[in-house]
Coordinates of C-alpha atoms in Angstrom, one line a residue:
Chain N
M222 CA -6.3 13.9 33.0
S223 CA -5.0 17.1 34.4
V224 CA -2.5 19.3 32.6
V225 CA 0.3 18.7 35.0
D226 CA 0.8 15.0 34.6
F227 CA 1.5 15.4 30.9
P228 CA 3.6 15.2 28.8
S229 CA 5.2 11.9 29.7
A230 CA 5.4 12.6 33.4
P231 CA 7.2 9.5 34.6
P232 CA 4.5 7.0 35.5
A233 CA 4.2 6.4 39.2
P234 CA 6.6 3.7 40.1
V235 CA 4.9 0.3 40.4
P236 CA 5.3 -1.0 43.9
P237 CA 7.3 -4.2 43.9
A238 CA 5.1 -7.3 44.0
A239 CA 4.2 -8.2 47.5
S240 CA 5.1 -11.8 47.3
P241 CA 8.8 -12.4 46.9
A242 CA 8.0 -15.2 44.5
G243 CA 7.4 -12.4 42.0
T244 CA 4.6 -12.6 39.5
A245 CA 7.0 -11.5 36.8
A246 CA 9.1 -14.7 37.1
A247 CA 6.0 -16.7 37.2
R248 CA 4.6 -15.1 34.1
K249 CA 7.9 -15.7 32.4
R250 CA 7.9 -19.3 33.2
R251 CA 4.3 -19.6 32.0
R252 CA 5.3 -18.1 28.7
T253 CA 8.4 -20.2 28.2
T254 CA 6.5 -23.5 28.5
G255 CA 5.9 -24.7 25.0
G256 CA 8.8 -26.9 24.2
K257 CA 8.9 -27.6 20.5
A258 CA 5.4 -26.2 19.9
P259 CA 6.3 -22.6 18.9
Y260 CA 8.9 -24.0 16.4
V261 CA 6.4 -26.3 14.8
L262 CA 4.0 -23.4 14.5
V263 CA 6.4 -21.0 12.8
L264 CA 8.0 -23.6 10.6
P265 CA 5.5 -23.4 7.6
C266 CA 5.7 -19.6 7.6
L267 CA 9.5 -19.6 7.6
A268 CA 9.7 -22.4 5.0
L269 CA 7.5 -20.4 2.6
L270 CA 9.4 -17.2 3.1
A271 CA 12.7 -19.0 2.7
A272 CA 11.6 -20.8 -0.5
L273 CA 9.9 -17.9 -2.2
L274 CA 11.8 -14.9 -0.9
G275 CA 15.0 -16.0 0.7
Y276 CA 16.2 -18.4 -2.0
P277 CA 15.3 -15.9 -4.8
L278 CA 17.2 -13.2 -3.0
V279 CA 20.3 -15.4 -2.8
R280 CA 19.9 -16.5 -6.4
M281 CA 19.5 -12.9 -7.5
A282 CA 22.8 -12.1 -5.8
V283 CA 24.5 -15.0 -7.6
L284 CA 22.8 -14.0 -10.9
S285 CA 24.3 -10.6 -10.6
F286 CA 27.7 -12.1 -11.1
Q287 CA 26.6 -14.2 -14.1
Q288 CA 25.8 -13.8 -17.7
L289 CA 22.4 -15.2 -18.3
G290 CA 20.5 -14.5 -21.5
L291 CA 18.3 -16.3 -23.9
R292 CA 21.1 -18.6 -25.0
Q293 CA 21.7 -19.8 -21.5
L294 CA 17.9 -19.9 -20.7
F295 CA 16.9 -22.0 -23.7
G296 CA 20.2 -23.4 -25.1
D297 CA 20.9 -25.5 -22.0
L298 CA 24.2 -23.7 -21.6
P299 CA 25.2 -23.2 -18.0
P300 CA 25.1 -19.6 -16.9
E301 CA 28.5 -18.1 -17.3
N302 CA 30.4 -16.6 -14.4
V303 CA 31.5 -13.1 -15.3
G304 CA 32.7 -11.8 -11.9
F305 CA 32.0 -8.1 -11.5
D306 CA 31.3 -7.5 -15.2
N307 CA 27.6 -6.7 -14.7
Y308 CA 28.5 -4.2 -12.0
A309 CA 31.3 -2.8 -14.0
R310 CA 28.8 -2.3 -16.9
I311 CA 26.3 -0.6 -14.7
F312 CA 28.8 1.7 -13.0
T313 CA 30.5 2.8 -16.3
E314 CA 27.1 3.4 -17.9
P315 CA 26.2 7.1 -17.8
A316 CA 22.5 6.3 -18.0
F317 CA 22.8 4.5 -14.6
Y318 CA 23.7 7.7 -12.8
Q319 CA 20.8 9.5 -14.5
V320 CA 18.4 6.7 -13.5
V321 CA 19.6 6.8 -9.9
G322 CA 19.4 10.5 -9.8
R323 CA 16.0 10.6 -11.3
T324 CA 14.7 7.9 -8.9
V325 CA 16.1 9.8 -5.9
A326 CA 14.8 13.1 -7.1
F327 CA 11.4 11.7 -7.8
T328 CA 11.4 10.1 -4.3
V329 CA 12.4 13.3 -2.5
V330 CA 9.9 15.4 -4.4
S331 CA 6.9 13.0 -4.3
V332 CA 7.5 12.0 -0.6
G333 CA 8.0 15.7 0.4
L334 CA 4.8 16.7 -1.4
T335 CA 2.7 13.8 -0.1
V336 CA 3.8 14.2 3.5
L337 CA 3.4 18.0 3.6
I338 CA 0.0 18.0 1.9
G339 CA -1.0 15.1 4.0
L340 CA -0.1 16.9 7.2
G341 CA -1.8 20.0 6.0
V342 CA -5.0 18.1 5.2
A343 CA -4.9 16.3 8.6
L344 CA -4.7 19.7 10.3
L345 CA -7.4 21.1 8.1
M346 CA -9.6 18.1 9.0
R347 CA -9.5 19.1 12.7
R348 CA -10.5 22.7 11.8
V349 CA -13.5 22.2 9.5
A350 CA -17.1 21.5 10.2
P351 CA -18.0 17.8 10.8
S352 CA -20.0 17.6 7.5
V353 CA -17.0 18.9 5.5
R354 CA -14.7 16.5 7.4
I355 CA -16.9 13.6 6.3
M356 CA -16.8 14.8 2.7
M357 CA -13.0 14.9 2.8
I358 CA -12.8 11.4 4.4
V359 CA -15.2 9.9 1.9
A360 CA -13.3 11.3 -1.1
M361 CA -10.0 10.1 0.4
M362 CA -11.4 6.6 1.1
F363 CA -12.3 6.2 -2.6
V364 CA -8.9 7.4 -3.7
W365 CA -7.2 5.2 -1.2
A366 CA -9.2 2.2 -2.4
M367 CA -8.3 2.7 -6.1
P368 CA -5.9 0.0 -7.3
Q369 CA -2.7 1.7 -8.5
L370 CA -3.3 0.4 -12.0
V371 CA -6.8 1.8 -12.3
A372 CA -5.7 5.1 -10.8
T373 CA -2.9 5.3 -13.5
Q374 CA -5.3 4.4 -16.3
T375 CA -7.6 7.1 -15.0
F376 CA -5.0 9.8 -15.1
R377 CA -4.0 8.7 -18.6
W378 CA -7.6 9.4 -19.6
L379 CA -7.6 12.7 -17.8
V380 CA -4.5 13.9 -19.6
D381 CA -5.2 12.3 -23.0
S382 CA -4.0 14.6 -25.7
D383 CA -7.1 14.6 -27.8
F384 CA -10.0 13.9 -25.5
G385 CA -8.6 14.5 -22.0
V386 CA -10.6 16.8 -19.8
L387 CA -7.5 18.5 -18.4
N388 CA -6.4 19.9 -21.8
W389 CA -10.0 21.1 -22.4
L390 CA -10.1 22.8 -19.0
I391 CA -6.7 24.5 -19.5
D392 CA -7.7 25.5 -23.0
R393 CA -10.6 27.5 -21.5
I394 CA -8.2 29.9 -20.0
P395 CA -8.1 32.9 -22.4
G396 CA -5.0 33.1 -24.5
V397 CA -3.9 29.5 -23.7
D398 CA -3.9 26.9 -26.5
F399 CA -3.9 23.4 -25.0
A400 CA -5.9 21.6 -27.6
N401 CA -4.2 18.3 -28.5
H402 CA -1.3 19.1 -26.1
S403 CA 0.7 16.0 -25.4
W404 CA 1.8 15.7 -21.8
F405 CA 4.5 13.1 -22.4
A406 CA 6.4 14.7 -25.2
D407 CA 8.3 16.8 -22.7
P408 CA 9.7 14.6 -19.9
V409 CA 9.3 17.4 -17.3
Q410 CA 5.6 17.6 -18.0
G411 CA 5.4 13.8 -18.1
W412 CA 7.0 13.6 -14.7
I413 CA 4.6 16.2 -13.4
V414 CA 1.8 13.9 -14.4
I415 CA 3.4 10.8 -12.8
T416 CA 4.2 12.7 -9.6
S417 CA 0.6 13.9 -9.5
I418 CA -0.7 10.4 -9.7
V419 CA 1.6 9.2 -6.9
V420 CA 0.9 12.2 -4.7
W421 CA -2.8 12.1 -5.3
A422 CA -2.9 8.4 -4.4
G423 CA -0.6 8.8 -1.4
I424 CA -2.3 11.6 0.4
P425 CA -5.2 9.6 1.9
F426 CA -3.0 7.2 3.8
I427 CA -0.9 9.9 5.3
A428 CA -3.7 12.4 6.0
I429 CA -5.9 9.9 7.7
T430 CA -3.1 8.3 9.7
L431 CA -1.9 11.7 10.9
N432 CA -5.4 12.8 11.6
A433 CA -5.8 9.8 13.8
G434 CA -2.6 10.8 15.5
L435 CA -3.8 14.3 16.0
T436 CA -6.8 13.1 17.9
Q437 CA -4.3 11.8 20.4
V438 CA -2.9 15.2 21.1
P439 CA -4.4 16.1 24.5
R440 CA -6.5 19.3 24.3
E441 CA -5.4 20.3 27.7
L442 CA -1.9 20.7 26.5
L443 CA -2.9 22.9 23.6
E444 CA -5.1 25.0 25.9
A445 CA -2.2 25.4 28.3
A446 CA 0.0 26.5 25.5
V447 CA -2.5 29.0 24.4
I448 CA -3.0 30.4 27.9
D449 CA 0.7 30.7 28.2
G450 CA 0.6 33.0 25.1
A451 CA 1.7 30.6 22.4
S452 CA 0.6 31.4 18.8
S453 CA -1.1 28.7 16.9
W454 CA 2.1 28.2 14.9
Q455 CA 4.1 27.8 18.1
A456 CA 1.5 25.4 19.6
L457 CA 1.8 23.3 16.4
R458 CA 5.6 23.2 16.5
R459 CA 6.2 22.8 20.2
V460 CA 3.2 20.7 21.3
T461 CA 1.6 18.9 18.3
M462 CA 4.6 18.0 16.3
P463 CA 6.6 16.3 19.0
I464 CA 3.6 14.0 19.8
L465 CA 3.1 13.3 16.1
K466 CA 6.8 12.6 15.4
P467 CA 6.8 8.8 15.7
L468 CA 3.9 8.6 13.3
M469 CA 5.5 11.0 10.9
V470 CA 8.6 8.9 10.9
I471 CA 6.6 5.8 10.0
V472 CA 4.5 7.4 7.2
T473 CA 7.5 9.1 5.7
T474 CA 9.6 6.0 5.7
L475 CA 6.8 3.9 4.2
S476 CA 6.3 6.6 1.5
V477 CA 10.1 6.5 0.8
I478 CA 10.0 2.8 0.4
W479 CA 6.9 2.8 -1.8
N480 CA 8.0 5.7 -4.0
F481 CA 11.6 4.6 -4.4
G482 CA 10.3 1.4 -5.9
L483 CA 8.1 3.3 -8.4
F484 CA 7.1 1.0 -11.2
T485 CA 3.4 0.7 -12.0
Q486 CA 2.7 4.4 -12.8
V487 CA 5.7 4.8 -15.2
W488 CA 5.0 1.4 -16.8
V489 CA 1.4 2.0 -17.5
V490 CA 1.7 5.7 -18.5
R491 CA 4.4 4.8 -21.0
N492 CA 2.5 1.7 -22.3
G493 CA 5.1 -0.8 -21.0
R494 CA 7.9 0.8 -23.1
P495 CA 9.3 3.7 -21.0
E496 CA 11.7 5.9 -22.9
E497 CA 15.1 6.7 -21.5
E498 CA 13.9 9.9 -19.8
Y499 CA 11.2 7.9 -18.0
Q500 CA 13.3 5.1 -16.6
V501 CA 13.6 4.7 -12.9
L502 CA 15.6 1.9 -11.1
A503 CA 12.7 -0.6 -11.0
T504 CA 11.6 -0.1 -14.6
W505 CA 15.2 -0.1 -15.8
A506 CA 16.0 -3.4 -14.1
Y507 CA 12.8 -4.9 -15.4
S508 CA 13.3 -3.7 -19.0
L509 CA 16.9 -5.0 -19.1
A510 CA 15.9 -8.4 -17.7
F511 CA 12.7 -9.2 -19.4
K512 CA 12.8 -7.1 -22.6
N513 CA 16.5 -7.5 -23.4
N514 CA 16.7 -10.9 -21.8
D515 CA 19.8 -9.9 -19.8
Y516 CA 18.9 -11.3 -16.4
G517 CA 22.4 -11.0 -14.9
L518 CA 22.5 -7.2 -15.6
G519 CA 18.9 -6.8 -14.4
S520 CA 19.8 -8.6 -11.1
A521 CA 22.8 -6.4 -10.6
I522 CA 20.6 -3.3 -10.8
A523 CA 18.0 -4.9 -8.5
I524 CA 20.8 -5.6 -5.9
V525 CA 21.9 -2.0 -6.1
T526 CA 18.3 -0.9 -5.7
V527 CA 17.8 -3.1 -2.6
L528 CA 21.1 -1.8 -1.1
L529 CA 20.1 1.8 -1.6
M530 CA 16.7 1.1 -0.1
L531 CA 18.2 -0.4 3.0
G532 CA 19.2 3.1 4.1
A533 CA 15.6 4.1 4.3
M534 CA 14.6 0.9 6.0
V535 CA 16.9 1.4 9.0
F536 CA 14.7 4.1 10.5
Y537 CA 11.6 2.2 9.8
M538 CA 12.9 -1.0 11.4
R539 CA 13.9 0.9 14.5
Q540 CA 10.5 2.4 14.9
M541 CA 8.7 -0.9 14.2
F542 CA 11.0 -2.6 16.7
R543 CA 10.1 -0.1 19.4
I544 CA 6.5 -1.0 18.7
G545 CA 7.2 -4.7 18.7
D546 CA 9.1 -4.4 22.0
V547 CA 6.1 -2.9 23.8
D548 CA 4.5 -6.4 23.8
Chain I
M61 CA -28.1 -3.5 23.9
V62 CA -29.0 -1.5 27.0
A63 CA -25.7 0.3 26.7
V64 CA -26.4 1.9 23.4
A65 CA -28.4 4.9 24.6
P66 CA -26.1 6.1 27.4
H67 CA -23.1 5.4 25.2
S68 CA -24.2 7.6 22.4
A69 CA -25.3 10.3 24.8
V70 CA -21.8 10.3 26.3
R71 CA -20.4 10.6 22.8
R72 CA -22.7 13.5 21.9
R73 CA -21.7 15.3 25.1
R74 CA -18.0 14.7 24.4
R75 CA -18.3 16.0 20.9
K76 CA -20.0 19.1 22.2
A77 CA -17.3 19.6 24.7
R78 CA -14.6 19.1 22.1
E79 CA -16.2 21.8 19.9
S80 CA -16.7 24.4 22.5
D81 CA -13.3 23.8 24.2
T82 CA -11.0 24.0 21.3
P83 CA -8.4 26.7 21.7
T84 CA -9.6 29.9 20.2
V85 CA -6.3 31.3 19.0
G86 CA -6.5 32.0 15.3
R87 CA -10.1 30.7 15.1
S88 CA -11.9 33.6 13.6
R89 CA -15.2 33.2 11.8
A90 CA -13.6 34.1 8.5
G91 CA -10.9 31.5 9.2
T92 CA -13.5 28.8 9.7
I93 CA -15.3 29.7 6.5
A94 CA -12.0 29.6 4.6
A95 CA -11.1 26.2 6.2
N96 CA -14.4 24.8 5.2
A97 CA -14.1 26.1 1.7
A98 CA -10.6 24.6 1.4
G99 CA -11.8 21.3 2.8
M100 CA -14.6 21.1 0.2
L101 CA -12.3 22.1 -2.6
F102 CA -9.8 19.4 -1.5
A103 CA -12.6 16.8 -1.4
L104 CA -13.7 17.9 -4.9
V105 CA -10.3 17.8 -6.5
M106 CA -9.5 14.4 -4.9
F107 CA -12.8 12.9 -6.0
F108 CA -12.9 14.3 -9.5
P109 CA -10.7 11.6 -11.3
I110 CA -13.0 8.9 -9.9
Y111 CA -16.1 10.8 -11.0
W112 CA -14.6 11.1 -14.4
V113 CA -14.1 7.4 -14.7
V114 CA -17.7 6.7 -13.9
N115 CA -18.8 9.5 -16.1
T116 CA -16.9 8.1 -19.1
A117 CA -18.0 4.5 -18.4
F118 CA -21.6 5.4 -19.0
K119 CA -21.2 7.5 -22.1
P120 CA -21.7 6.1 -25.6
A121 CA -18.6 5.9 -27.8
P122 CA -19.2 9.1 -29.9
E123 CA -19.8 11.1 -26.8
I124 CA -16.5 10.0 -25.3
L125 CA -14.6 10.9 -28.5
Q126 CA -15.9 14.4 -28.6
F127 CA -13.6 17.4 -28.3
D128 CA -15.9 19.2 -25.8
P129 CA -16.3 16.8 -22.9
T130 CA -19.7 16.4 -21.3
F131 CA -19.7 16.6 -17.5
Y132 CA -22.4 13.9 -17.2
P133 CA -23.4 11.3 -19.7
H134 CA -26.0 12.8 -22.1
G135 CA -26.6 9.5 -23.8
F136 CA -26.6 7.1 -20.9
T137 CA -25.5 3.6 -21.9
L138 CA -24.3 0.3 -20.4
D139 CA -22.6 -0.7 -23.7
N140 CA -19.1 -0.1 -22.3
F141 CA -19.7 -2.6 -19.5
S142 CA -21.1 -5.3 -21.7
S143 CA -18.3 -4.9 -24.2
A144 CA -15.7 -5.0 -21.4
F145 CA -17.4 -8.1 -20.0
H146 CA -17.4 -9.8 -23.3
A147 CA -14.0 -8.8 -24.3
P148 CA -11.5 -11.7 -25.0
F149 CA -10.1 -13.2 -21.8
F150 CA -12.2 -11.0 -19.4
Q151 CA -14.3 -13.7 -17.9
Q152 CA -11.4 -16.2 -17.9
D153 CA -9.2 -13.7 -16.1
L154 CA -11.9 -12.8 -13.7
I155 CA -12.2 -16.5 -12.7
N156 CA -8.5 -16.8 -12.5
G157 CA -8.2 -13.7 -10.3
V158 CA -10.8 -15.0 -7.9
L159 CA -9.2 -18.5 -7.7
I160 CA -5.7 -17.1 -7.2
T161 CA -6.8 -14.5 -4.6
V162 CA -8.9 -16.9 -2.6
G163 CA -6.1 -19.5 -2.6
A164 CA -3.5 -17.0 -1.6
V165 CA -5.6 -15.5 1.2
L166 CA -6.5 -18.9 2.7
G167 CA -2.9 -20.1 2.4
A168 CA -1.5 -17.0 4.1
L169 CA -4.2 -17.1 6.8
V170 CA -3.5 -20.7 7.8
V171 CA 0.3 -20.4 7.7
G172 CA 0.3 -16.9 9.2
F173 CA -2.1 -17.6 12.0
L174 CA 0.1 -20.5 13.2
A175 CA 3.2 -18.2 13.2
A176 CA 1.2 -15.5 14.9
L177 CA 0.2 -17.9 17.7
A178 CA 3.7 -18.8 18.3
I179 CA 4.9 -15.2 18.4
A180 CA 2.1 -14.0 20.6
R181 CA 1.7 -16.9 23.0
F182 CA 5.2 -18.3 23.5
R183 CA 8.5 -16.8 24.5
F184 CA 11.1 -19.0 22.8
Y185 CA 14.6 -18.8 21.6
G186 CA 14.8 -17.0 18.3
R187 CA 11.4 -15.2 18.7
K188 CA 13.0 -11.8 18.2
A189 CA 14.8 -13.0 15.1
I190 CA 11.6 -14.2 13.6
I191 CA 9.9 -10.9 14.3
L192 CA 12.8 -9.2 12.6
V193 CA 12.5 -11.5 9.5
V194 CA 8.8 -11.0 9.2
L195 CA 9.1 -7.2 9.5
S196 CA 12.0 -6.9 7.1
V197 CA 10.7 -9.2 4.3
Q198 CA 7.6 -7.0 4.3
M199 CA 9.8 -4.4 2.7
V200 CA 11.4 -6.5 0.0
P201 CA 9.4 -5.6 -3.1
L202 CA 8.6 -8.8 -4.9
V203 CA 9.3 -7.0 -8.2
A204 CA 12.9 -6.8 -7.1
V205 CA 13.2 -10.6 -6.9
L206 CA 11.0 -11.2 -9.9
I207 CA 13.9 -12.3 -12.1
P208 CA 15.1 -15.2 -9.9
L209 CA 11.5 -16.0 -9.0
F210 CA 10.7 -16.3 -12.7
L211 CA 13.7 -18.6 -13.3
M212 CA 13.0 -20.7 -10.2
L213 CA 9.3 -21.2 -11.0
Q214 CA 10.3 -22.1 -14.6
D215 CA 12.6 -24.9 -13.2
F216 CA 9.5 -26.4 -11.5
R217 CA 7.3 -25.8 -14.5
L218 CA 5.2 -23.4 -12.5
T219 CA 5.3 -20.4 -14.8
N220 CA 2.1 -19.9 -16.7
S221 CA 0.2 -21.8 -14.0
L222 CA -2.3 -20.6 -11.4
L223 CA -0.5 -22.5 -8.7
G224 CA 2.9 -20.7 -9.1
V225 CA 1.3 -17.2 -8.9
T226 CA -0.8 -18.3 -5.9
L227 CA 2.4 -19.4 -4.0
V228 CA 4.0 -16.0 -4.8
Y229 CA 1.0 -14.1 -3.6
I230 CA 0.9 -16.1 -0.4
V231 CA 4.4 -14.8 0.3
L232 CA 3.3 -11.3 -0.8
I233 CA 0.6 -11.1 1.9
L234 CA 2.2 -13.3 4.5
P235 CA 4.3 -10.8 6.5
Y236 CA 1.3 -8.5 6.9
T237 CA -0.9 -11.4 7.9
V238 CA 1.5 -12.6 10.6
W239 CA 2.1 -9.1 12.0
T240 CA -1.6 -8.2 12.2
L241 CA -2.8 -11.6 13.5
R242 CA -0.2 -11.4 16.2
G243 CA -1.8 -8.3 17.4
F244 CA -5.3 -9.9 17.4
V245 CA -4.1 -13.0 19.2
Q246 CA -2.5 -10.8 21.8
G247 CA -5.8 -9.0 22.3
V248 CA -7.3 -12.3 23.7
P249 CA -6.7 -12.1 27.4
R250 CA -4.2 -14.7 28.6
E251 CA -6.3 -15.3 31.7
L252 CA -8.9 -17.0 29.4
D253 CA -6.3 -19.5 28.2
E254 CA -5.2 -20.2 31.8
A255 CA -8.7 -20.6 33.1
A256 CA -9.5 -23.1 30.4
E257 CA -6.2 -24.9 31.0
I258 CA -7.1 -25.2 34.7
D259 CA -10.4 -26.6 33.7
G260 CA -8.5 -29.3 31.9
A261 CA -8.5 -28.1 28.3
S262 CA -5.7 -29.3 26.1
R263 CA -3.6 -26.8 24.3
F264 CA -5.4 -27.6 21.1
Q265 CA -8.8 -27.1 22.8
V266 CA -7.6 -23.7 24.1
F267 CA -6.8 -22.7 20.6
W268 CA -10.0 -24.2 19.0
R269 CA -12.5 -23.1 21.7
I270 CA -11.0 -19.8 22.9
I271 CA -8.4 -18.1 20.7
L272 CA -9.9 -18.9 17.3
P273 CA -13.5 -17.7 18.0
L274 CA -12.2 -14.6 19.7
T275 CA -9.9 -13.6 16.9
G276 CA -12.6 -14.2 14.3
P277 CA -13.1 -10.5 13.4
G278 CA -9.4 -10.1 13.2
L279 CA -9.2 -13.0 10.7
V280 CA -11.8 -11.4 8.6
A281 CA -10.2 -8.0 8.5
T282 CA -6.8 -9.5 7.8
S283 CA -8.1 -11.7 5.0
V284 CA -9.9 -8.8 3.4
Y285 CA -6.7 -6.8 3.4
G286 CA -4.9 -9.8 1.8
F287 CA -7.6 -10.0 -0.7
I288 CA -7.1 -6.4 -1.8
Q289 CA -3.3 -6.9 -2.1
A290 CA -3.5 -10.1 -4.1
W291 CA -6.4 -8.8 -6.3
N292 CA -4.5 -5.6 -7.1
E293 CA -1.2 -7.2 -8.2
F294 CA -0.4 -7.3 -11.9
I295 CA 3.3 -7.1 -12.6
I296 CA 4.2 -10.5 -11.3
I297 CA 1.3 -12.3 -12.9
N298 CA 1.8 -10.4 -16.1
T299 CA 5.5 -11.5 -16.2
L300 CA 4.9 -15.1 -15.1
N301 CA 1.8 -16.1 -17.0
E302 CA 0.3 -15.8 -20.4
Q303 CA -3.1 -14.2 -21.0
A304 CA -5.2 -17.2 -20.4
N305 CA -3.7 -17.5 -16.9
Q306 CA -3.7 -13.9 -15.8
N307 CA -6.0 -11.8 -13.6
L308 CA -8.2 -8.8 -14.3
M309 CA -5.4 -6.3 -13.5
A310 CA -3.1 -7.8 -16.0
W311 CA -6.1 -7.8 -18.4
L312 CA -6.6 -4.1 -17.9
M313 CA -2.9 -3.4 -18.4
Q314 CA -3.1 -5.1 -21.9
N315 CA -6.2 -3.4 -22.9
Q316 CA -4.6 -0.9 -25.2
T317 CA -4.5 -2.2 -28.8
S318 CA -2.4 -1.1 -31.7
K319 CA -5.5 0.8 -32.9
G320 CA -5.4 2.9 -29.8
T321 CA -7.2 2.8 -26.5
F322 CA -10.9 2.1 -26.3
W323 CA -11.5 4.4 -23.4
G324 CA -15.1 3.6 -22.7
P325 CA -14.7 -0.2 -22.2
L326 CA -11.3 0.5 -20.5
M327 CA -13.0 2.8 -17.9
A328 CA -15.9 0.3 -17.5
G329 CA -13.4 -2.5 -17.1
S330 CA -11.6 -0.4 -14.5
I331 CA -14.7 0.0 -12.5
L332 CA -15.5 -3.7 -12.7
T333 CA -12.0 -4.5 -11.6
A334 CA -11.8 -2.0 -8.8
L335 CA -15.3 -2.6 -7.4
P336 CA -14.4 -5.5 -5.1
V337 CA -11.4 -3.6 -3.9
V338 CA -13.4 -0.5 -3.1
V339 CA -16.2 -2.4 -1.4
F340 CA -13.8 -4.5 0.8
F341 CA -11.6 -1.5 1.5
L342 CA -14.5 0.5 2.8
I343 CA -15.5 -2.4 5.1
V344 CA -12.1 -2.7 6.7
Q345 CA -10.5 0.7 6.3
R346 CA -10.3 1.2 10.0
N347 CA -8.3 -1.9 10.5
I348 CA -6.0 -1.1 7.7
A349 CA -4.8 2.1 9.3
T350 CA -4.6 0.4 12.7
G351 CA -2.7 -2.6 11.3
L352 CA -0.1 -0.5 9.6
T353 CA 0.7 1.8 12.5
A354 CA -0.4 -0.4 15.4
G355 CA 0.7 1.1 18.6
A356 CA 2.6 4.0 17.0
V357 CA 0.6 6.7 18.8
K358 CA 0.0 5.2 22.2
G359 CA 3.0 3.0 22.3

């Protein structure tokens, strides 16, 4: 490929099909034939999704307007309709705004760090010797493959106050006393640990995906930029990033969705009983529902969470749709 | 296999070309050394936690609870593995996990493949809407609907049963399954279908003789990914079921006793639990990245 016909030089117009009968129309007809077959094929899939995801979603919405606790659950009492009481309780609860703020702040920080470091690593991978690149890939593959739960248990062990290797290492620094230091007594430090777990586990997906994207950047373009006198920073901003942008949107949106729903790491790190300073939306809803047996209130929070998340999904859906449309 | 030799030769030549032709701006020798050092440091930092799990798992108890950690097991032992393996509920939860995961993967594969066929091979009214549904439910975290799911399964007496969780897990992996299989079905050239049809094959024969065999590798990759997801889940199963009906992840989660955490067996248990995931993951990692971002670069 020569330099001139890139980027996105409009493809040579396809000459209209010779025969007026048009192959396009014929293909369309071929595809349409199927009658009821496609509906029969998708039916089981849709039925399962409707039963185990659609119906629960609806029921969750209904629940959020009800009072449903242990008495209703086991006392054969019908759930009591309470209108907007659950929502009123949430929105007048100062803790709610703290939890939302904490969840958003965590999402912004963790996604920002993961994407930036991931991009940096992806660029670094194109710069290092092949043997070093393989080392990086192997390390990342193992991290990527670690189940969240195992990864979190691992970090708990690393930062254990008595026997954790991290305290021991920091304690080696002259003048610093970190023996028996507890990382979770101070929520700021605790959140640093939680964020580290999430970022550590999130880097491989982003770095490897972006690295794959970088291999698609035509070298001719970069060379042309360099010949035209662009610095490597300019080449990165003006040539590489625009090509990488669709991928960046996808990985960022996915990270937002994943990190906004943070649950496992907090839950495991705090032994299934997160203190107030460690609650995020998902853990809060779960605690209220299953520990306090207040299913209505938990549902209301879950609804709010899903609504907040929809904002992030819009971008993702648009991108995925563009991909789906290429078919 | 005649093609192998010239192919690798081409690749070698390409690699050489890539290395010699890279733009030279900012590519000093010192820069390269710094980059390599940074790359190695990165790999080291990323891998260290995993190394530390393995290191701990093979240490005897006194060495684990020692204030100065040892960077390799001085007293190498397999005790932690055997005590994890013989811990209450380990074997039971291992078997449960395998049954649930296999059931969920098979269920999702059958149901998902049918839907993928419809989406990839037919253009019908509502097709776009179905694509939208499949894509969007992929983003509803099941934890968010855990409350109604719990109540619903309770109505059907399916809590604390393997069947209930299996059904939930099918839905957990179904959207991904449909979406990926759709891509694989599309990869089978339509001309093959048509040729077979001209030769008098029925629609079912086309499916059985042409599409199914050619999407075989895709089915394997998809099922492995589903396996990983189902095997890794623990919140849902931990909420729905009691210990005798849980999986290894939930078992790991509950491994901390009131007397504190037994780190050696916990780390050994972590390795045993994560091992299938790591192995399967390494087999299909290429497909995972492609599946998640299919077409994003070239599309």
